[in-house]
Amino acid sequence: MSGMLRNKVQRKCKMRGYTLKVEALNEILSFIRNYEDAEDEALELLLDELQHQSLKSSILDKEPVQRVVSLLCEAGSAAEDINVTTMSTSFSVIDAFLIPKFRYDPIRKMFCEHTGRLPIHGDAPAKAWLYRDRFLLLSQRLSRIPQFSSPTFTSELSDFGSCEISKIQSLVGRTGFSLTLLYKITTGYFSENTIVLAQGEMLLDGTFQVQTFGFPPLEDREKSAMLFTGLDYFGGGIIAKEDTLRLAEMESRAVNEMFVILSDIWLDNEETMAKLETVLDGYEEVEVVPSLFVLMGNFCSQPFNLSYNSFSSIRSNFGKLGEMIGKHPRLKEHSRFLFVPGPDDAGPSTVLPRCALPKYITEEFQKHVPNAIFASNPCRQDLLYRMRRSCLIPPSTEETSEPFEHLVATITHQSHLCPLPLTVQPIIWNYDHCLHLYPTPHTIVLGDRSEQKAFNYTGITCFNPGSFSDDSTFVVYRPCNREVELSAL
């Protein structure tokens, strides 16, 4: 029984994004054993309180756990809160650099986790593996599409014809051979580095003449997850089936939970700060305050480059933002604030993924809002503009002429947040997996500089909140039903 409880604690902590040292685990076990009939509720209460602490790392030692236990005991409300369990927000923020790396093995037909170290400055083979991993990820997905499987005598597809995928190198010397594609040019932007299925003919001179092409078909998230169960693609921990069902039920019941998402918060612009205060004033007065505010950069109206020499001013501006939030006691107590750096914010370089904002800049803010989260940025870029600039042919207008819908189709079919050439957007070779979209996510938020948009594509909710500083737009997202509310002042 003790071993089962220990495993349960470790699993639930992983779901919240925490890794426990032995001393921290023992401290948690000693606390929840005081509540024999309500151990799960006691653990959830402790983890909820832990999220409100200012933690130096997601790896927990004894000290922060002991501090939370002391707070609960001193308040004298732990037992009462357990008996009257209420719905509480349960979400984890995973640093992009902590996402596990899986590589598909085409021989064993399975994903294998990379266990070695991943240096920031990779060697030459790391760049080659970047492209190989992207290709194998889509290739294994495509191999399960019935229309592209080899027909058998008992297959229903044999009556209607099917199409077997041939690799380019297999066409050498086979003049007149034609690849057949089941659909025409698909929606999306076709640029260098994107992976496509092509229909065409091998000419006598050895040239493969393409007649039409499209992106590899998508696969349902449920099917992908079912085929490769037990793999922690995102870094949130391996979740047992019963916990997955419990979390889904919690999400569906949390009808009052909402996330407010804003992009381009220029802290050095008085008009922007006045508009932000208006937003905070409004949500301070609602019956149930938002559980999460996501504030995405850029946090300054001018880029942080070599000519920028006023780091103290942005530090001071973050301090003023902290004071502003501190004047809204209900938001400060019940809401979390998550900060994602923009492409022109302070950082070591513009390469993706980007690390969190430097501590020097955020110190003054955290004095006022100690439970704020400063996250990494897997892909917060001017993506739509760059994809359109890098497009090799005009996108098809048969299904849609809306640029944002073409962008959503591109990143979902490519299973990658930024399928641009590396010369256009550099990516850390060893951390390209942080930008993979596999299995297909439920929701994608693109903090793009383009206008505010929302689009549901094959069951995937994707939206762009727009620029708050330029257009006064933002988005309210309700995770219980994935409802997107396009908002503006």
PDB file of C-alpha atoms in Angstrom, residues 231-344:
ATOM      1  CA  LEU A 231       4.915   7.916 -24.103  1.00  0.00           C
ATOM      2  CA  ASP A 232       5.327  11.346 -22.531  1.00  0.00           C
ATOM      3  CA  TYR A 233       5.548  13.519 -25.655  1.00  0.00           C
ATOM      4  CA  PHE A 234       5.037  16.829 -23.877  1.00  0.00           C
ATOM      5  CA  GLY A 235       6.873  16.454 -20.587  1.00  0.00           C
ATOM      6  CA  GLY A 236       3.811  16.505 -18.344  1.00  0.00           C
ATOM      7  CA  GLY A 237       4.354  12.946 -17.163  1.00  0.00           C
ATOM      8  CA  ILE A 238       2.871   9.625 -18.248  1.00  0.00           C
ATOM      9  CA  ILE A 239      -0.796   9.751 -17.272  1.00  0.00           C
ATOM     10  CA  ALA A 240      -2.687   6.579 -16.415  1.00  0.00           C
ATOM     11  CA  LYS A 241      -6.004   5.959 -18.158  1.00  0.00           C
ATOM     12  CA  GLU A 242      -8.024   6.584 -15.005  1.00  0.00           C
ATOM     13  CA  ASP A 243      -6.249   9.902 -14.443  1.00  0.00           C
ATOM     14  CA  THR A 244      -6.865  10.927 -18.044  1.00  0.00           C
ATOM     15  CA  LEU A 245     -10.587  10.269 -17.604  1.00  0.00           C
ATOM     16  CA  ARG A 246     -10.597  12.158 -14.288  1.00  0.00           C
ATOM     17  CA  LEU A 247      -8.860  15.164 -15.823  1.00  0.00           C
ATOM     18  CA  ALA A 248     -11.260  15.165 -18.782  1.00  0.00           C
ATOM     19  CA  GLU A 249     -14.193  15.125 -16.366  1.00  0.00           C
ATOM     20  CA  MET A 250     -12.666  17.955 -14.325  1.00  0.00           C
ATOM     21  CA  GLU A 251     -12.205  20.009 -17.491  1.00  0.00           C
ATOM     22  CA  SER A 252     -15.780  19.468 -18.682  1.00  0.00           C
ATOM     23  CA  ARG A 253     -17.192  20.410 -15.263  1.00  0.00           C
ATOM     24  CA  ALA A 254     -15.087  23.582 -14.928  1.00  0.00           C
ATOM     25  CA  VAL A 255     -17.595  25.710 -16.830  1.00  0.00           C
ATOM     26  CA  ASN A 256     -16.467  28.922 -15.113  1.00  0.00           C
ATOM     27  CA  GLU A 257     -12.781  28.471 -15.929  1.00  0.00           C
ATOM     28  CA  MET A 258     -11.417  30.848 -18.529  1.00  0.00           C
ATOM     29  CA  PHE A 259      -8.043  31.981 -19.840  1.00  0.00           C
ATOM     30  CA  VAL A 260      -7.536  35.585 -20.955  1.00  0.00           C
ATOM     31  CA  ILE A 261      -4.824  35.771 -23.640  1.00  0.00           C
ATOM     32  CA  LEU A 262      -3.192  39.003 -24.806  1.00  0.00           C
ATOM     33  CA  SER A 263      -0.304  39.567 -27.197  1.00  0.00           C
ATOM     34  CA  ASP A 264       2.031  42.553 -27.708  1.00  0.00           C
ATOM     35  CA  ILE A 265       1.902  44.168 -24.269  1.00  0.00           C
ATOM     36  CA  TRP A 266       4.133  47.229 -24.664  1.00  0.00           C
ATOM     37  CA  LEU A 267       4.995  48.192 -21.104  1.00  0.00           C
ATOM     38  CA  ASP A 268       6.730  51.391 -22.258  1.00  0.00           C
ATOM     39  CA  ASN A 269       3.572  52.670 -23.947  1.00  0.00           C
ATOM     40  CA  GLU A 270       1.191  54.672 -21.737  1.00  0.00           C
ATOM     41  CA  GLU A 271      -1.836  53.991 -23.941  1.00  0.00           C
ATOM     42  CA  THR A 272      -1.218  50.228 -23.820  1.00  0.00           C
ATOM     43  CA  MET A 273      -0.853  50.274 -20.032  1.00  0.00           C
ATOM     44  CA  ALA A 274      -4.083  52.266 -19.680  1.00  0.00           C
ATOM     45  CA  LYS A 275      -5.927  49.732 -21.852  1.00  0.00           C
ATOM     46  CA  LEU A 276      -4.473  46.844 -19.850  1.00  0.00           C
ATOM     47  CA  GLU A 277      -5.644  48.429 -16.607  1.00  0.00           C
ATOM     48  CA  THR A 278      -9.141  48.712 -18.104  1.00  0.00           C
ATOM     49  CA  VAL A 279      -9.104  44.978 -18.833  1.00  0.00           C
ATOM     50  CA  LEU A 280      -7.915  44.158 -15.309  1.00  0.00           C
ATOM     51  CA  ASP A 281     -10.531  46.472 -13.775  1.00  0.00           C
ATOM     52  CA  GLY A 282     -13.260  44.700 -15.714  1.00  0.00           C
ATOM     53  CA  TYR A 283     -12.233  41.194 -14.668  1.00  0.00           C
ATOM     54  CA  GLU A 284     -11.724  42.265 -11.048  1.00  0.00           C
ATOM     55  CA  GLU A 285     -15.480  42.878 -10.871  1.00  0.00           C
ATOM     56  CA  VAL A 286     -16.783  39.665 -12.484  1.00  0.00           C
ATOM     57  CA  GLU A 287     -18.311  36.955 -10.295  1.00  0.00           C
ATOM     58  CA  VAL A 288     -15.651  34.336 -11.128  1.00  0.00           C
ATOM     59  CA  VAL A 289     -12.269  35.788 -12.052  1.00  0.00           C
ATOM     60  CA  PRO A 290     -10.207  34.194 -14.864  1.00  0.00           C
ATOM     61  CA  SER A 291      -7.975  31.369 -13.681  1.00  0.00           C
ATOM     62  CA  LEU A 292      -5.168  32.397 -16.024  1.00  0.00           C
ATOM     63  CA  PHE A 293      -3.912  35.506 -17.787  1.00  0.00           C
ATOM     64  CA  VAL A 294      -1.446  34.823 -20.608  1.00  0.00           C
ATOM     65  CA  LEU A 295       0.594  37.897 -21.531  1.00  0.00           C
ATOM     66  CA  MET A 296       2.750  37.483 -24.621  1.00  0.00           C
ATOM     67  CA  GLY A 297       5.454  39.813 -25.867  1.00  0.00           C
ATOM     68  CA  ASN A 298       6.793  41.866 -27.294  1.00  0.00           C
ATOM     69  CA  PHE A 299       6.911  43.725 -23.991  1.00  0.00           C
ATOM     70  CA  CYS A 300       8.562  46.792 -25.478  1.00  0.00           C
ATOM     71  CA  SER A 301       7.655  48.936 -28.472  1.00  0.00           C
ATOM     72  CA  GLN A 302      11.235  48.740 -29.768  1.00  0.00           C
ATOM     73  CA  PRO A 303      13.330  45.595 -30.232  1.00  0.00           C
ATOM     74  CA  PHE A 304      16.001  44.512 -27.767  1.00  0.00           C
ATOM     75  CA  ASN A 305      19.005  44.609 -30.064  1.00  0.00           C
ATOM     76  CA  LEU A 306      22.569  45.876 -29.741  1.00  0.00           C
ATOM     77  CA  SER A 307      21.379  49.486 -29.980  1.00  0.00           C
ATOM     78  CA  TYR A 308      18.994  49.088 -27.035  1.00  0.00           C
ATOM     79  CA  ASN A 309      20.717  50.385 -23.911  1.00  0.00           C
ATOM     80  CA  SER A 310      17.954  50.827 -21.367  1.00  0.00           C
ATOM     81  CA  PHE A 311      17.460  47.464 -19.690  1.00  0.00           C
ATOM     82  CA  SER A 312      16.815  49.226 -16.392  1.00  0.00           C
ATOM     83  CA  SER A 313      13.743  50.915 -17.883  1.00  0.00           C
ATOM     84  CA  ILE A 314      12.080  47.654 -18.932  1.00  0.00           C
ATOM     85  CA  ARG A 315      12.865  46.248 -15.482  1.00  0.00           C
ATOM     86  CA  SER A 316      11.164  49.285 -13.976  1.00  0.00           C
ATOM     87  CA  ASN A 317       8.181  48.915 -16.337  1.00  0.00           C
ATOM     88  CA  PHE A 318       7.692  45.312 -15.230  1.00  0.00           C
ATOM     89  CA  GLY A 319       7.720  46.589 -11.656  1.00  0.00           C
ATOM     90  CA  LYS A 320       4.952  49.052 -12.523  1.00  0.00           C
ATOM     91  CA  LEU A 321       2.933  46.235 -14.083  1.00  0.00           C
ATOM     92  CA  GLY A 322       3.322  44.275 -10.860  1.00  0.00           C
ATOM     93  CA  GLU A 323       2.026  47.256  -8.884  1.00  0.00           C
ATOM     94  CA  MET A 324      -0.959  47.507 -11.248  1.00  0.00           C
ATOM     95  CA  ILE A 325      -1.876  43.854 -10.754  1.00  0.00           C
ATOM     96  CA  GLY A 326      -1.349  44.237  -6.998  1.00  0.00           C
ATOM     97  CA  LYS A 327      -4.107  46.845  -6.968  1.00  0.00           C
ATOM     98  CA  HIS A 328      -6.555  44.131  -8.034  1.00  0.00           C
ATOM     99  CA  PRO A 329      -6.670  41.870  -4.953  1.00  0.00           C
ATOM    100  CA  ARG A 330      -9.076  39.257  -6.357  1.00  0.00           C
ATOM    101  CA  LEU A 331      -6.972  38.763  -9.495  1.00  0.00           C
ATOM    102  CA  LYS A 332      -3.746  38.642  -7.515  1.00  0.00           C
ATOM    103  CA  GLU A 333      -5.136  35.997  -5.171  1.00  0.00           C
ATOM    104  CA  HIS A 334      -7.144  33.775  -7.520  1.00  0.00           C
ATOM    105  CA  SER A 335      -5.580  34.220 -10.990  1.00  0.00           C
ATOM    106  CA  ARG A 336      -2.234  33.097 -12.364  1.00  0.00           C
ATOM    107  CA  PHE A 337      -0.168  35.289 -14.696  1.00  0.00           C
ATOM    108  CA  LEU A 338       1.887  33.605 -17.408  1.00  0.00           C
ATOM    109  CA  PHE A 339       4.462  35.542 -19.464  1.00  0.00           C
ATOM    110  CA  VAL A 340       5.751  34.360 -22.851  1.00  0.00           C
ATOM    111  CA  PRO A 341       8.597  36.331 -24.499  1.00  0.00           C
ATOM    112  CA  GLY A 342       8.111  37.756 -27.982  1.00  0.00           C
ATOM    113  CA  PRO A 343      10.526  37.608 -30.927  1.00  0.00           C
ATOM    114  CA  ASP A 344      12.071  41.019 -30.137  1.00  0.00           C
TER     115      ASP A 344
END
